[in-house]
Amino acid sequence: VPRTRHHPARTEPTEVGALLRAIDAYTGSYVTIAALRLAALTLLRSSEIRLAVWDEISDDIWVVPAERIKVGAAAHTVPLSRQAQAIISDLRAKNGDDRFVLPGRHSRPLSENGPNTALAAMGYKGLHTIHGFRTTAVTLLGELGFPRNVVDLQLDHKEENQVRAAY
């Protein structure tokens, strides 16, 4: 039986706006800030973002390889918005010689705890996690009338019934 885990998330539009403004105002590591912004824009899982390498990203597409996907057996292709492309372009200019898109210390990827620690420092401990952007999207896009199958494609949800229960 798959283990489901609750990831706190802001789901009211005014709360989401406040969260995004808090991220913009955060003065921590630019790599951590970029990870949080990319999570909000791409809806990828934390590990898919943190472990990204440059070969996965072209100008407007991010292809997460199958071996790094939680559920799937196939790669997950994510179209990149202009905002996400700008963040990635900035990261490439600053870290293009590093293997990882979001480098941590000592040639390693960004720490697993980095984004959630930053959210806690912003006052969101227990209220929102990096994974919570996925829950935010499911809730708000559903309320806006987006077809669930389209949202599921963006989230790379494969087993609809089991995954839906987690959100």
Tab-separated table of C-alpha atoms in Angstrom, residues 27-154:
chain	number	residue	atom	x	y	z
A	27	THR	CA	17.387	37.393	1.587
A	28	GLY	CA	18.809	33.872	1.799
A	29	SER	CA	20.687	31.895	-0.824
A	30	TYR	CA	19.742	32.775	-4.395
A	31	VAL	CA	19.866	29.044	-5.228
A	32	THR	CA	17.253	28.308	-2.553
A	33	ILE	CA	15.091	31.181	-3.748
A	34	ALA	CA	15.377	29.886	-7.323
A	35	ALA	CA	14.343	26.394	-6.171
A	36	LEU	CA	11.219	27.774	-4.494
A	37	ARG	CA	10.311	29.887	-7.510
A	38	LEU	CA	10.836	26.943	-9.869
A	39	ALA	CA	8.665	24.757	-7.636
A	40	ALA	CA	5.856	27.304	-7.896
A	41	LEU	CA	6.257	27.633	-11.663
A	42	THR	CA	6.869	24.031	-12.731
A	43	LEU	CA	5.047	22.027	-10.022
A	44	LEU	CA	7.860	19.494	-10.029
A	45	ARG	CA	8.656	17.475	-6.915
A	46	SER	CA	11.425	18.768	-4.678
A	47	SER	CA	13.853	16.003	-5.631
A	48	GLU	CA	13.161	16.545	-9.341
A	49	ILE	CA	14.107	20.207	-8.912
A	50	ARG	CA	17.034	19.805	-6.527
A	51	LEU	CA	18.736	17.026	-8.486
A	52	ALA	CA	18.336	18.608	-11.923
A	53	VAL	CA	21.388	18.674	-14.165
A	54	TRP	CA	21.929	20.951	-17.148
A	55	ASP	CA	21.409	18.216	-19.751
A	56	GLU	CA	17.731	17.991	-18.736
A	57	ILE	CA	16.930	21.580	-19.686
A	58	SER	CA	16.698	23.158	-23.128
A	59	ASP	CA	15.460	26.664	-23.862
A	60	ASP	CA	11.808	26.038	-23.057
A	61	ILE	CA	11.551	22.378	-21.990
A	62	TRP	CA	12.680	20.483	-18.887
A	63	VAL	CA	12.774	16.703	-19.299
A	64	VAL	CA	13.033	14.887	-15.972
A	65	PRO	CA	14.499	11.431	-16.649
A	66	ALA	CA	12.487	8.368	-15.698
A	67	GLU	CA	14.952	7.245	-13.034
A	68	ARG	CA	14.304	10.426	-11.018
A	69	ILE	CA	10.518	10.283	-11.143
A	70	LYS	CA	8.594	9.099	-8.123
A	71	VAL	CA	5.929	7.061	-9.878
A	72	GLY	CA	6.652	6.797	-13.540
A	73	ALA	CA	8.513	4.623	-15.927
A	74	ALA	CA	8.785	7.355	-18.537
A	75	ALA	CA	10.489	10.724	-18.589
A	76	HIS	CA	8.347	13.712	-17.647
A	77	THR	CA	8.416	16.682	-20.029
A	78	VAL	CA	7.647	20.068	-18.491
A	79	PRO	CA	7.127	23.164	-20.630
A	80	LEU	CA	8.895	26.176	-19.130
A	81	SER	CA	7.168	29.526	-18.813
A	82	ARG	CA	9.078	32.707	-19.640
A	83	GLN	CA	9.466	33.279	-15.890
A	84	ALA	CA	10.976	29.816	-15.346
A	85	GLN	CA	13.241	30.303	-18.367
A	86	ALA	CA	14.495	33.589	-16.861
A	87	ILE	CA	15.311	31.900	-13.537
A	88	ILE	CA	17.135	29.079	-15.315
A	89	SER	CA	19.013	31.543	-17.513
A	90	ASP	CA	20.170	33.390	-14.388
A	91	LEU	CA	21.227	30.118	-12.756
A	92	ARG	CA	23.123	29.107	-15.905
A	93	ALA	CA	24.967	32.445	-15.908
A	94	LYS	CA	25.958	31.996	-12.254
A	95	ASN	CA	26.382	28.190	-12.089
A	96	GLY	CA	26.727	26.975	-15.660
A	97	ASP	CA	30.052	25.322	-14.902
A	98	ASP	CA	28.517	23.256	-12.086
A	99	ARG	CA	26.930	19.877	-12.853
A	100	PHE	CA	23.734	20.746	-10.974
A	101	VAL	CA	21.272	23.453	-11.937
A	102	LEU	CA	20.813	24.198	-8.226
A	103	PRO	CA	24.196	23.511	-6.675
A	104	GLY	CA	24.809	23.112	-2.993
A	105	ARG	CA	28.188	22.862	-1.380
A	106	HIS	CA	31.081	20.626	-2.388
A	107	SER	CA	29.793	19.720	-5.882
A	108	ARG	CA	26.524	18.374	-4.480
A	109	PRO	CA	22.957	19.382	-5.279
A	110	LEU	CA	21.009	21.822	-3.135
A	111	SER	CA	20.272	20.341	0.285
A	112	GLU	CA	16.986	18.504	0.723
A	113	ASN	CA	16.258	20.718	3.738
A	114	GLY	CA	17.232	24.038	2.150
A	115	PRO	CA	13.908	25.126	0.629
A	116	ASN	CA	11.791	24.045	3.598
A	117	THR	CA	14.225	25.662	6.037
A	118	ALA	CA	13.903	28.882	4.054
A	119	LEU	CA	10.108	28.638	4.173
A	120	ALA	CA	10.300	28.151	7.949
A	121	ALA	CA	12.530	31.228	8.232
A	122	MET	CA	9.853	33.176	6.331
A	123	GLY	CA	7.243	32.119	8.892
A	124	TYR	CA	5.709	29.220	6.935
A	125	LYS	CA	6.795	26.292	9.127
A	126	GLY	CA	3.850	23.904	9.288
A	127	LEU	CA	1.948	26.056	6.782
A	128	HIS	CA	3.681	25.359	3.475
A	129	THR	CA	6.451	23.144	2.070
A	130	ILE	CA	8.193	23.079	-1.290
A	131	HIS	CA	6.050	20.048	-2.171
A	132	GLY	CA	3.015	22.075	-1.111
A	133	PHE	CA	3.107	24.003	-4.392
A	134	ARG	CA	1.717	20.856	-6.005
A	135	THR	CA	-1.234	20.846	-3.593
A	136	THR	CA	-1.716	24.561	-4.154
A	137	ALA	CA	-1.902	23.974	-7.893
A	138	VAL	CA	-4.384	21.100	-7.673
A	139	THR	CA	-6.670	23.156	-5.455
A	140	LEU	CA	-6.535	26.502	-7.221
A	141	LEU	CA	-6.471	25.207	-10.790
A	142	GLY	CA	-9.435	22.977	-9.947
A	143	GLU	CA	-11.327	25.973	-8.557
A	144	LEU	CA	-10.540	27.894	-11.745
A	145	GLY	CA	-12.076	25.096	-13.821
A	146	PHE	CA	-8.958	23.596	-15.369
A	147	PRO	CA	-9.631	20.007	-16.473
A	148	ARG	CA	-8.220	17.568	-13.930
A	149	ASN	CA	-6.500	15.515	-16.625
A	150	VAL	CA	-4.543	18.601	-17.746
A	151	VAL	CA	-3.465	19.342	-14.174
A	152	ASP	CA	-2.496	15.686	-13.720
A	153	LEU	CA	-0.318	15.856	-16.855
A	154	GLN	CA	1.581	18.839	-15.456
